[in-house]
Coordinates of C-alpha atoms and ligand atoms in Angstrom, one line a residue:
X1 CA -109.0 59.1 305.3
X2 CA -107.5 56.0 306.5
X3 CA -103.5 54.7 305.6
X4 CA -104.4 52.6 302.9
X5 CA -105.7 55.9 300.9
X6 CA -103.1 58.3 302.4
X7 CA -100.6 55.5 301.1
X8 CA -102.7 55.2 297.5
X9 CA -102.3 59.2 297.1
X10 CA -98.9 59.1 298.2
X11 CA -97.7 56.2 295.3
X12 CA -100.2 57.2 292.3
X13 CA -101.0 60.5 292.7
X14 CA -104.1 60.4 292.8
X15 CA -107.2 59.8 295.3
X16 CA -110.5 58.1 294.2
X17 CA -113.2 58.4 297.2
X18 CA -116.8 57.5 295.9
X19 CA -120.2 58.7 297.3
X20 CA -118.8 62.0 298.3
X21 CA -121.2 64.1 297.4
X22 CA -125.0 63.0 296.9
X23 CA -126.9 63.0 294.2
X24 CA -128.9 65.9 295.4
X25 CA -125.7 68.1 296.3
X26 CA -124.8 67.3 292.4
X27 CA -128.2 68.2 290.6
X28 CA -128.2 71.4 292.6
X29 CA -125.0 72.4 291.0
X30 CA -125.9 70.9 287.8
X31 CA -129.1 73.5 287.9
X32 CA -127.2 76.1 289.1
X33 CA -125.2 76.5 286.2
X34 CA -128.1 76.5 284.2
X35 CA -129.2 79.1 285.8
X36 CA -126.0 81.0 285.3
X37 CA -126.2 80.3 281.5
X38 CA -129.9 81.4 280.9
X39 CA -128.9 84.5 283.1
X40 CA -126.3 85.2 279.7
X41 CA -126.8 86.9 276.9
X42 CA -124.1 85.7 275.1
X43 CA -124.9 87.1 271.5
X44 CA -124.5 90.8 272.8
X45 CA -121.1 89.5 274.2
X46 CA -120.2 87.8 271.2
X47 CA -117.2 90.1 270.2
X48 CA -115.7 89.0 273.7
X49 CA -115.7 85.5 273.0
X50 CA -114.9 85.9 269.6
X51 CA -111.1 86.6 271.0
X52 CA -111.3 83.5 273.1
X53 CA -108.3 81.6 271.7
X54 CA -108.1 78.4 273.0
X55 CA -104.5 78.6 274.2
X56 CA -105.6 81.5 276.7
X57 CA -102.1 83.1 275.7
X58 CA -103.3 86.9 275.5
X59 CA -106.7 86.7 276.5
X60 CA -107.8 89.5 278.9
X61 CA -111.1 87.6 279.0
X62 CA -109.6 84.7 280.1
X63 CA -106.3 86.3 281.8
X64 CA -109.2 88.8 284.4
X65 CA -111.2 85.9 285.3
X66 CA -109.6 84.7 288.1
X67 CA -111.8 86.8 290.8
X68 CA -115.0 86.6 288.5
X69 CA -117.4 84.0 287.5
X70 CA -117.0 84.0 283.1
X71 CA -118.0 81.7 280.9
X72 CA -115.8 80.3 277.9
X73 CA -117.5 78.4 274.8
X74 CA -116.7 74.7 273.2
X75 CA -114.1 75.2 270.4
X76 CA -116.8 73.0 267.8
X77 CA -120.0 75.2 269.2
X78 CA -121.9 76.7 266.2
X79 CA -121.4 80.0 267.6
X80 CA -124.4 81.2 264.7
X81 CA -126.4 84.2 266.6
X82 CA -129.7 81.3 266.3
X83 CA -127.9 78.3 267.9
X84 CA -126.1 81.0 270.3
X85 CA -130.2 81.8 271.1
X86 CA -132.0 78.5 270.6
X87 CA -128.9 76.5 272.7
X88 CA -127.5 78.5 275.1
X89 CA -127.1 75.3 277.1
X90 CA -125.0 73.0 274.9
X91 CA -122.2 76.1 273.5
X92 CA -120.7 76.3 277.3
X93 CA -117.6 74.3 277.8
X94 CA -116.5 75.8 281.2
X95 CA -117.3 78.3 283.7
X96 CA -114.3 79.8 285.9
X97 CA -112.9 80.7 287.8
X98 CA -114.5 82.3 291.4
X99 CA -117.3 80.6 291.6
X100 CA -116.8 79.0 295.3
X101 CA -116.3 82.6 296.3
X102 CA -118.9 84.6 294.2
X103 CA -121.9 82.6 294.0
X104 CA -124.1 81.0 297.0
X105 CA -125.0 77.6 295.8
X106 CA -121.1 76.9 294.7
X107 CA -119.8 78.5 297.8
X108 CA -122.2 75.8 299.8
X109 CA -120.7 72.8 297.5
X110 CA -117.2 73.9 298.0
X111 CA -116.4 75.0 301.9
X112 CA -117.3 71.9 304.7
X113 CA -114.9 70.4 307.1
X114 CA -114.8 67.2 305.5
X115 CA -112.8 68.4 302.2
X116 CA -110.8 70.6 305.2
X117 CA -109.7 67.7 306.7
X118 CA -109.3 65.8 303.4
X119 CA -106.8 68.7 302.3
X120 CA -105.0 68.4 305.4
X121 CA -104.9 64.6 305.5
X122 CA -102.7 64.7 301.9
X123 CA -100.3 67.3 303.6
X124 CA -101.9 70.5 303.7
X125 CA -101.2 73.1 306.3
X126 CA -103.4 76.0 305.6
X127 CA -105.5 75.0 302.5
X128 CA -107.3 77.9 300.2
X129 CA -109.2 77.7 297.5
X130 CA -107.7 79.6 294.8
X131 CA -109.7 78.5 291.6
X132 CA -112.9 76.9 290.5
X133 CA -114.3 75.5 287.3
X134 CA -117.8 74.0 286.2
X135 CA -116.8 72.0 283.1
X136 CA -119.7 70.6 280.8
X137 CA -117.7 68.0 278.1
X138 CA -120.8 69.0 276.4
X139 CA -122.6 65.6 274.2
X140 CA -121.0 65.3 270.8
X141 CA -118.4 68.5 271.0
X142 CA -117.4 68.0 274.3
X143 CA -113.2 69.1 274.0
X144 CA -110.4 67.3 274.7
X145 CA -108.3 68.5 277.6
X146 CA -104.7 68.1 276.5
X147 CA -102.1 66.4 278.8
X148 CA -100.8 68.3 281.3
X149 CA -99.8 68.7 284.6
X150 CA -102.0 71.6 287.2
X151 CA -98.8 73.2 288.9
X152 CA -97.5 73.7 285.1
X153 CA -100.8 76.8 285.6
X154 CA -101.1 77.3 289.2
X155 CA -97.8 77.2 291.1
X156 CA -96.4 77.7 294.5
X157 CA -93.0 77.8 296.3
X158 CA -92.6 74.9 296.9
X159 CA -95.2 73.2 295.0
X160 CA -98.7 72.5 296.5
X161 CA -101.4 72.8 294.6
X162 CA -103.9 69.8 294.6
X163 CA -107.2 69.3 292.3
X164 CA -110.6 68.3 294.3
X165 CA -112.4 67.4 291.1
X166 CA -116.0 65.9 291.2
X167 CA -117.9 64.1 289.1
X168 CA -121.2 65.9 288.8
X169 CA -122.5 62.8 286.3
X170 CA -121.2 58.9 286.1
X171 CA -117.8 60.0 283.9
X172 CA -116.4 57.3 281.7
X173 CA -114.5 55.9 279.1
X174 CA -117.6 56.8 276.9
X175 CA -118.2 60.8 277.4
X176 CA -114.7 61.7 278.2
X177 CA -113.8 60.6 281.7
X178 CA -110.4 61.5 283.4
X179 CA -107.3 59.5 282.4
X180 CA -104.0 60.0 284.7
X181 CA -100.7 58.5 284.7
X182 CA -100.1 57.1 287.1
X183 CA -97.5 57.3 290.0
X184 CA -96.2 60.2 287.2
X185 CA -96.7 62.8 290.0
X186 CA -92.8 61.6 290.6
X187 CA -91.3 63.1 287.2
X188 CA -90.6 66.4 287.4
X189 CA -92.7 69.4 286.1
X190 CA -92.4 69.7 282.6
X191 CA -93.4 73.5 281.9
X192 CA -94.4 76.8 283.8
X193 CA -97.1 78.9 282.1
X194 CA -95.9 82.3 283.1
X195 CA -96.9 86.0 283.1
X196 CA -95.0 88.7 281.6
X197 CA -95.6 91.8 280.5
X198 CA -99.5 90.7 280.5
X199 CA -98.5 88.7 277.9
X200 CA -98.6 84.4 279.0
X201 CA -95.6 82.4 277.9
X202 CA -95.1 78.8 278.2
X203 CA -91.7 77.9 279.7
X204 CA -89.9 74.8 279.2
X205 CA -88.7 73.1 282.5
X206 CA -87.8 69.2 281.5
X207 CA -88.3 68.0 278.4
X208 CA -88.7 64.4 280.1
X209 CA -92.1 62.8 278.3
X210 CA -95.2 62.4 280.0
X211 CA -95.7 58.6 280.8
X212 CA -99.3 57.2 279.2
X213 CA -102.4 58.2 280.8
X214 CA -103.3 55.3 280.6
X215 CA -105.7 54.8 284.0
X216 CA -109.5 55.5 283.2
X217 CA -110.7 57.4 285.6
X218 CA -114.5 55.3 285.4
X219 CA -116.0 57.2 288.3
X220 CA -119.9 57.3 289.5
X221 CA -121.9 60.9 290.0
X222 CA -120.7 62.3 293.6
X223 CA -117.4 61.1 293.4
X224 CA -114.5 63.4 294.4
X225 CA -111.2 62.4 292.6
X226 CA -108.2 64.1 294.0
X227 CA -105.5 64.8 291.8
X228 CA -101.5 66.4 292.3
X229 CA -100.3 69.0 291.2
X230 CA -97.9 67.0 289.7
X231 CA -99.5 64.2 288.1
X232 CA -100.1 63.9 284.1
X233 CA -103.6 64.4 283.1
X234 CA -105.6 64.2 280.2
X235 CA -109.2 64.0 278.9
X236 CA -110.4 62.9 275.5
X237 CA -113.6 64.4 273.3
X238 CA -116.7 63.7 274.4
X239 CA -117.9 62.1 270.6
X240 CA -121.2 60.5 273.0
X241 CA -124.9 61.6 273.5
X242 CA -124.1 62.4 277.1
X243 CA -122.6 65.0 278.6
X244 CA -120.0 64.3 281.5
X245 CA -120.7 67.4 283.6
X246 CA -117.6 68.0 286.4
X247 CA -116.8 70.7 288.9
X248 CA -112.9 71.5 289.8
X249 CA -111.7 73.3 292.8
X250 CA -107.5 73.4 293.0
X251 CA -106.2 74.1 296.0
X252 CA -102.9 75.7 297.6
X253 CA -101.2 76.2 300.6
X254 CA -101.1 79.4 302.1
X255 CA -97.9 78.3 303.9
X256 CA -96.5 78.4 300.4
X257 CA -95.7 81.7 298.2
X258 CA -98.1 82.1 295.2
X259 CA -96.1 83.2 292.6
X260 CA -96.6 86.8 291.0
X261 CA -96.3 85.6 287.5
X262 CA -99.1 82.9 287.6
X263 CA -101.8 83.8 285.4
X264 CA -104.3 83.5 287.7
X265 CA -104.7 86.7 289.8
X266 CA -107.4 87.9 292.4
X267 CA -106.9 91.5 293.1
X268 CA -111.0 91.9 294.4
X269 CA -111.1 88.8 296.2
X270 CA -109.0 87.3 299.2
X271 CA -108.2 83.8 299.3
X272 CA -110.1 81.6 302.1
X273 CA -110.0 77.9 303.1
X274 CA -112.5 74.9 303.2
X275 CA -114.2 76.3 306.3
X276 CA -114.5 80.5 305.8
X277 CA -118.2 79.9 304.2
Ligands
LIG1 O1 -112.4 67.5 283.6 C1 -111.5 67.4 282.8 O2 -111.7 66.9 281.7 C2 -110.1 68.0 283.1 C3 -110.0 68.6 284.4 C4 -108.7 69.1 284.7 O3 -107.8 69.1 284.0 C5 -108.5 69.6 286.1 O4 -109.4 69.7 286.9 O5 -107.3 70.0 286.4

């Protein structure tokens, strides 16, 4: 990390750094979490997903998985028991959200010095790893990932969580790539998703608009984006024939408190940086 990028993250938000990962490193997670699908058998768990609402509001599915590796379904998958049989592989829109703790090969993708000493070139103290995400933007139904910003569902005092997202294919304007806005990491957070009574609620902060996302994120297979926990995000349907396969590892500071009403909660699982593999 040299001044020119430390200067880049510091005035966009946001951190492109290409060939990060090697094509082999990628397919080995890409065949991993085919693995992990086959392993399902998702139509005797159908009444679970069933309740998977898309806004994750009252989910215990969704609100539990924080210390487990679960697997949550493309809002246009035909969810018919025979395509749920026939393919498995194309219904899966992410898998969350321990899966650099839980399972080997992730655990090997995420922990290495270099992304410890990436974390602590963008300001980190004592980087950990508090969630992960495999995320298919499946061909044709991939969904859109509304605009928001990561701290608005993660959040520290004071504020620190960063995104280390990598592009497990070439992502682009075609199947659904990242857009950000930015420099927008400047405005203010706009909302707090929040834990009550089990129960999420979305809090109003600022009512400030988010600026366009209007920077394509064009990236090549292997590249590791980084991306604040402030910045305005935002990816559109994958309408293509290919899929834009991603993984997602956001990142806190243990010097920071992790607030007791975030959803995300890890009571069987301690939080552990870069280099605890
Ligand atoms: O991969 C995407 O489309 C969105 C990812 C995202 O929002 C994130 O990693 O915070």
């Amino acid at each position: 990390m040299n001044s020119e990028m430390i200067n880049f993250w510091n005035d966009k938000g946001y951190l492109i750094i290409e060939d990060f990962k090697s094509h082999e490193e990628c397919n080995e997670l890409i065949n991993r979490s085919k693995e992990l699908i086959e392993e399902q058998d998702f139509n005797n768990q159908q009444s679970v997903f069933d309740t998977v609402s898309q806004s994750h509001n009252d989910d215990n599915y969704f609100l539990e998985s924080g210390d487990k590796i679960r697997f949550f379904f493309e809002e246009k998958a035909n969810l018919d028991e025979e395509n749920v049989k026939t393919n498995k592989q194309y219904i899966v829109n992410k898998i969350g959200h321990a899966l650099h703790d839980l399972d080997d090969k992730f655990i090997a993708f995420s922990k290495n010095e270099q992304l410890d000493q990436i974390a602590r070139a963008v300001g980190f103290h004592d980087p950990l790893l508090l969630q992960s995400m495999y995320i298919f933007k499946q061909p044709k139904i991939g969904g859109e990932v509304v605009c928001h910003q990561d701290s608005t569902f993660l959040i520290t005092e004071p504020e620190s969580t960063v995104g280390f997202w990598f592009a497990l294919e070439d992502a682009n304007r075609d199947n659904g790539c990242l857009q950000v806005a930015s420099g927008g990491h400047k405005g203010p957070l706009r909302k707090l998703f929040k834990r009550e009574n089990n129960q999420m609620k979305m809090e109003e902060l600022s009512n400030e608009p988010f600026p366009e996302t209007d920077t394509y994120v064009e990236v090549k297979k292997g590249t590791l984006v980084l991306l604040h926990g402030r910045l305005p995000h935002y990816s559109c349907e994958n309408r293509s024939l290919n899929s834009r396969h991603a993984y997602t590892i956001h990142v806190i500071d243990g010097k920071s408190k992790y607030l007791d009403y975030n959803w995300l909660q890890r009571p069987g699982l301690k939080l552990q940086g870069f280099k605890n593999a």
